[in-house]
PDB file of C-alpha atoms in Angstrom:
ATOM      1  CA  UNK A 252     106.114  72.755 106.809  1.00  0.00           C
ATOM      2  CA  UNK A 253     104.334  75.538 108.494  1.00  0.00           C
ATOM      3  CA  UNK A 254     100.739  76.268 107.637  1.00  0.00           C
ATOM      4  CA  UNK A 255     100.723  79.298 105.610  1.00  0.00           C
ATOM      5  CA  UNK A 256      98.089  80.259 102.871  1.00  0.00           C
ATOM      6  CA  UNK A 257      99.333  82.523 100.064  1.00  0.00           C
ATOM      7  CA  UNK A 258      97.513  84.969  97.473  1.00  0.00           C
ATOM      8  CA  UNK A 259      98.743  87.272  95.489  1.00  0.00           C
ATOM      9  CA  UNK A 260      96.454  90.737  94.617  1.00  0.00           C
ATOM     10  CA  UNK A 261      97.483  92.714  91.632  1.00  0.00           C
ATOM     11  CA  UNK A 262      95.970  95.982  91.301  1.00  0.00           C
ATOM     12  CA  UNK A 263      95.641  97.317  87.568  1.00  0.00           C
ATOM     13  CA  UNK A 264      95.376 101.211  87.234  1.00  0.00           C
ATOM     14  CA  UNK A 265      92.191 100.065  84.468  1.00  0.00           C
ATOM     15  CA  UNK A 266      90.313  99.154  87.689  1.00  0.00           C
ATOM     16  CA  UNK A 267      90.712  95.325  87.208  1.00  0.00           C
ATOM     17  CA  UNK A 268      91.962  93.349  90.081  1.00  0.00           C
ATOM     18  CA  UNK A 269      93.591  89.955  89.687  1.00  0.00           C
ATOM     19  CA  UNK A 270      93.903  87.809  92.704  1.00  0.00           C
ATOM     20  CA  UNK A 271      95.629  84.151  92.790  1.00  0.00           C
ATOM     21  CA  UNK A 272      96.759  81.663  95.407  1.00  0.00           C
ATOM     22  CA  UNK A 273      99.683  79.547  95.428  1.00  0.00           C
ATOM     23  CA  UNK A 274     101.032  76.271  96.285  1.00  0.00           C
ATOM     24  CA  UNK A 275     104.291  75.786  97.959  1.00  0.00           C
ATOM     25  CA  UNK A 276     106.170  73.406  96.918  1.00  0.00           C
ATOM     26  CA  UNK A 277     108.333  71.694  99.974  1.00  0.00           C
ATOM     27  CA  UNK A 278     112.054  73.350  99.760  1.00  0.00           C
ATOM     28  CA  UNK A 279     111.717  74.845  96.149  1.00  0.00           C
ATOM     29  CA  UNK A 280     109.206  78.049  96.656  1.00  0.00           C
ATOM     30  CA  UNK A 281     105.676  78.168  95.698  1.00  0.00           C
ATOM     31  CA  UNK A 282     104.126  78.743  92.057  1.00  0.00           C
ATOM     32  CA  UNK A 283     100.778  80.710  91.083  1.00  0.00           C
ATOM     33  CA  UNK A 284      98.045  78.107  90.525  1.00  0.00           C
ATOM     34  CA  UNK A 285      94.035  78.393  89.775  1.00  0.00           C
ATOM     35  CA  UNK A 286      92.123  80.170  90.076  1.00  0.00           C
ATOM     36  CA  UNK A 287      93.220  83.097  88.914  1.00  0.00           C
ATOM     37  CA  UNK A 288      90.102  85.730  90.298  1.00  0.00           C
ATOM     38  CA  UNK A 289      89.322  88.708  88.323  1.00  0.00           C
ATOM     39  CA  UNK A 290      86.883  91.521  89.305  1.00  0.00           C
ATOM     40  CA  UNK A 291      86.729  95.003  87.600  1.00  0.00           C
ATOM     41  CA  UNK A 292      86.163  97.879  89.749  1.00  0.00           C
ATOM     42  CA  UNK A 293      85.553  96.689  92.928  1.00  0.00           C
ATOM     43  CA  UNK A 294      85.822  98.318  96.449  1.00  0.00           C
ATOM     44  CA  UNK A 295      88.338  97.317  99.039  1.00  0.00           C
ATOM     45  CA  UNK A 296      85.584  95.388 101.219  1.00  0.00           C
ATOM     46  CA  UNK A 297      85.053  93.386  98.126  1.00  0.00           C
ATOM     47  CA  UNK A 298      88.701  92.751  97.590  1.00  0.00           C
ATOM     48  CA  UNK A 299      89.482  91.563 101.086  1.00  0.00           C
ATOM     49  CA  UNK A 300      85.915  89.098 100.619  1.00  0.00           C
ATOM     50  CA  UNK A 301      87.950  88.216  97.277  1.00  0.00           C
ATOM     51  CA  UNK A 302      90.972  87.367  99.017  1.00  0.00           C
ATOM     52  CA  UNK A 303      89.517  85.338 102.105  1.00  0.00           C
ATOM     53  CA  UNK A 304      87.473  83.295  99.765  1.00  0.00           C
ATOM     54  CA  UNK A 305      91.112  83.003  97.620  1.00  0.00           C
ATOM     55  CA  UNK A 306      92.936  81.867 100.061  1.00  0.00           C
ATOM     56  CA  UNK A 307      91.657  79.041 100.739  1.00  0.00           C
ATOM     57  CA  UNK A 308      92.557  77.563  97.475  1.00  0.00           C
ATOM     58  CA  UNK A 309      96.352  77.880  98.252  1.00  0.00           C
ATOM     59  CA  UNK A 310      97.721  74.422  98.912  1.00  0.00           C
ATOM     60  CA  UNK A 311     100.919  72.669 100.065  1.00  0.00           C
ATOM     61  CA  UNK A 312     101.820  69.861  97.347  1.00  0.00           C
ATOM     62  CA  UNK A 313     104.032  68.891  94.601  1.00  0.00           C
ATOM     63  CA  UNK A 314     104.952  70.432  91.490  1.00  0.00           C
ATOM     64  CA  UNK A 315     102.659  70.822  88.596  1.00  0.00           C
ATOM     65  CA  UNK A 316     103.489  68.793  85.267  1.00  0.00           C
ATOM     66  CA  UNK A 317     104.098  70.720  82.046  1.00  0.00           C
ATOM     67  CA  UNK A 318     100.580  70.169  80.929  1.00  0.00           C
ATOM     68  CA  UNK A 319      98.649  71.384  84.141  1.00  0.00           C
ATOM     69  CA  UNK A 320     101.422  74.508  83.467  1.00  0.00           C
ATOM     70  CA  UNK A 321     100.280  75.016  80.301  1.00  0.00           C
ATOM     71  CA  UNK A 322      96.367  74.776  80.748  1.00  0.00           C
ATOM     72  CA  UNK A 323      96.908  77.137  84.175  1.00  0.00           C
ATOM     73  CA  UNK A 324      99.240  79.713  81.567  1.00  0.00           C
ATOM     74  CA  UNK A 325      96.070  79.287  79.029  1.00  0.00           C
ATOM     75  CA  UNK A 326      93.331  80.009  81.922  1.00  0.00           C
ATOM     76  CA  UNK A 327      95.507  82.608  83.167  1.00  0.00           C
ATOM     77  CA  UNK A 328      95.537  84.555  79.885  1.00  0.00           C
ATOM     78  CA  UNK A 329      91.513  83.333  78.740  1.00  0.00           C
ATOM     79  CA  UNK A 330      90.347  85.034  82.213  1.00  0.00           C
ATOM     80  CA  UNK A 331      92.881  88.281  82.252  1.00  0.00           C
ATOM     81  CA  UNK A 332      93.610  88.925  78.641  1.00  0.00           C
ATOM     82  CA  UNK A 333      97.357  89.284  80.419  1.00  0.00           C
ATOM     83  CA  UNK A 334      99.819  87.471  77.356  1.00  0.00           C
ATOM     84  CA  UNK A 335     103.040  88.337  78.695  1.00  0.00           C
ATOM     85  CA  UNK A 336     105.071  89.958  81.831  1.00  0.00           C
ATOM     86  CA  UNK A 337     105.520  93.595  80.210  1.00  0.00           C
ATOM     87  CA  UNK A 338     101.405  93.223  80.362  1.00  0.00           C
ATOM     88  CA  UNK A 339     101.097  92.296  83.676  1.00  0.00           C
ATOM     89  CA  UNK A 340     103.631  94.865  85.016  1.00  0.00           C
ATOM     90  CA  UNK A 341     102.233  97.888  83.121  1.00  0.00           C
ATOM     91  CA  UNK A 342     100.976 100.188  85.892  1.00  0.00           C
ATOM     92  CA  UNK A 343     100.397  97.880  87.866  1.00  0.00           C
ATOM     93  CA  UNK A 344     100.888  96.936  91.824  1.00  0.00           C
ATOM     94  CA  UNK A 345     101.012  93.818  94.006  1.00  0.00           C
ATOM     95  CA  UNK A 346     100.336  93.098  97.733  1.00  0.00           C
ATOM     96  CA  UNK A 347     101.067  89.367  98.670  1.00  0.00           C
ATOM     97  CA  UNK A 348      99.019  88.480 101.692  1.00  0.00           C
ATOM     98  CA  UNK A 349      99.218  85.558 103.800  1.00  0.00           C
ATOM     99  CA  UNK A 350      97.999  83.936 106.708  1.00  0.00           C
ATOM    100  CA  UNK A 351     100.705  82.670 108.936  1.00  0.00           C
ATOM    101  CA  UNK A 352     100.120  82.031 113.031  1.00  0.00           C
ATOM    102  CA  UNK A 353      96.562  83.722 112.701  1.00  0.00           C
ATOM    103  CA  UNK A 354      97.584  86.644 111.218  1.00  0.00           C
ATOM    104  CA  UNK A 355      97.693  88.591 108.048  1.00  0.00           C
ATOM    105  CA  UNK A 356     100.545  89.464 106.691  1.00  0.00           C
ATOM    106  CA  UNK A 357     100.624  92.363 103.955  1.00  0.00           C
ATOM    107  CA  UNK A 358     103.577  92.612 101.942  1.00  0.00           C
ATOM    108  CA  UNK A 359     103.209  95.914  99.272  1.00  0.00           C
ATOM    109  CA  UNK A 360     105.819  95.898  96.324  1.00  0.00           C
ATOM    110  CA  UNK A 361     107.869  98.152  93.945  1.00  0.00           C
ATOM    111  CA  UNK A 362     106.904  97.349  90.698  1.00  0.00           C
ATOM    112  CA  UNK A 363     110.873  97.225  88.641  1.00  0.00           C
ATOM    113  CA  UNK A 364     108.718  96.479  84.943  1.00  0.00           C
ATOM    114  CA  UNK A 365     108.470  93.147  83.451  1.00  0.00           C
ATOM    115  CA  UNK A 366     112.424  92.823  83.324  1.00  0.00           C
ATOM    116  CA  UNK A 367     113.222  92.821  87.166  1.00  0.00           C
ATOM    117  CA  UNK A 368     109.445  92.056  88.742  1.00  0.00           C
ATOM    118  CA  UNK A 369     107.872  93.151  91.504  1.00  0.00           C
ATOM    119  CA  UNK A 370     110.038  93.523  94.744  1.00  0.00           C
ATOM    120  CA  UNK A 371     108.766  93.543  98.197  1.00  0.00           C
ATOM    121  CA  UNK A 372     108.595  96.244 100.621  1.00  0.00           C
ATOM    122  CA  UNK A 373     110.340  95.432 103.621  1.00  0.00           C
ATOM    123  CA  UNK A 374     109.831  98.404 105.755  1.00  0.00           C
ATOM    124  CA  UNK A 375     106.048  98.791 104.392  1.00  0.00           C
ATOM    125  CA  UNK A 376     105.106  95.235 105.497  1.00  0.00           C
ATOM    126  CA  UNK A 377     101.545  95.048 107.921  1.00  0.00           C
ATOM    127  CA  UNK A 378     100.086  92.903 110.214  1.00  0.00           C
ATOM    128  CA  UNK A 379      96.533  92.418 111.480  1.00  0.00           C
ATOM    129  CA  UNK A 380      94.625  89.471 113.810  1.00  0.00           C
ATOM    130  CA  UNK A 381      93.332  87.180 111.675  1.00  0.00           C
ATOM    131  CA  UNK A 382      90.159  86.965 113.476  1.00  0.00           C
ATOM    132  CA  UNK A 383      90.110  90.922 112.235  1.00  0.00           C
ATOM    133  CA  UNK A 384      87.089  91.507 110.201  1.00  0.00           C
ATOM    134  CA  UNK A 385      86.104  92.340 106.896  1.00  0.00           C
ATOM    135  CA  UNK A 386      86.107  95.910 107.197  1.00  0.00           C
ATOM    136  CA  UNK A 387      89.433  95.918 108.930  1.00  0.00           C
ATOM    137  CA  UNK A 388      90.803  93.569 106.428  1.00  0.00           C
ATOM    138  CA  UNK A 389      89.771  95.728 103.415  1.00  0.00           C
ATOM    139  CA  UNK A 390      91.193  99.113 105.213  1.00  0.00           C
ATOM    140  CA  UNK A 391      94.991  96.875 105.594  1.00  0.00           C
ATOM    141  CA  UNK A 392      94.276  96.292 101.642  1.00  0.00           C
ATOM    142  CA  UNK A 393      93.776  99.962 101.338  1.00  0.00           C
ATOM    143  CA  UNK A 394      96.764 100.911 102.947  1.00  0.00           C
ATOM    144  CA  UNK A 395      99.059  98.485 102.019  1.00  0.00           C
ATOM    145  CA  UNK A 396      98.419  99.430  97.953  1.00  0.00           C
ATOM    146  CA  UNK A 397      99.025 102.956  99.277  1.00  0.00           C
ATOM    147  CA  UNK A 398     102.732 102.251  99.689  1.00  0.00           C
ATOM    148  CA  UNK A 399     103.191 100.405  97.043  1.00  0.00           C
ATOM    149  CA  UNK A 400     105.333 102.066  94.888  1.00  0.00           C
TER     150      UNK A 400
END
């Protein structure tokens, strides 16, 4: 399997950002684990620090029991006050990013409401070095929750 790290940002339009990593699961996907990052009103350069430091907690492994599921669902809500998937979609946008080849890769979404989820961009996707820095890394944020829609 292919080293790639994963995170997920979510932009809420309260100013809170949630940012989470996942682990990919050989031939089934990948699934949202801990630790689900939450800042309030941050600036993009803090984001992209947010995301570096995030990414490093995305893993390749096996699937999580029911019980890990159910303490990451209870963490999830504790940190984000987010109880459902009509919460989490309510004005809200997501950029996956990912590391693949040393490179980010920015992937901006339509958010289709809690029924349908959020739907990647094809034509909006980015790329930057991964040796970029900081600042350039926060600008590709920037830009990439400009498109989404």
């Amino acid at each position: 399997m292919t080293d790639i790290q994963v995170v997920d940002a979510i932009q809420f339009e309260s100013g809170m950002y949630l940012v989470h990593p996942y682990r990919r699961i050989k031939s089934m996907g990948s699934i949202a684990t801990p630790p689900y990052v939450v800042k309030h009103d941050i600036s993009y350069y803090e984001l992209a620090k947010t995301v570096v430091d995030t990414l490093k907690f995305s893993t390749v492994g096996i699937s999580s029991t029911k019980e890990e599921e159910k303490l990451f669902h209870k963490d999830n809500v504790k940190k984000t006050g987010i109880k459902n998937d009509k919460m989490l979609h309510e004005k809200s946008k997501l950029v996956t990013v990912f590391t693949k080849e040393n490179k980010y890769h920015f992937h901006p979404s339509v958010n289709k409401g809690s029924r349908v989820g959020f739907i990647g961009i094809k034509e909006a996707r980015m790329v930057i070095p991964q040796e970029s820095s900081l600042e350039q890394l926060a600008n590709a944020l920037e830009e990439a929750f400009s498109k989404c829609i």
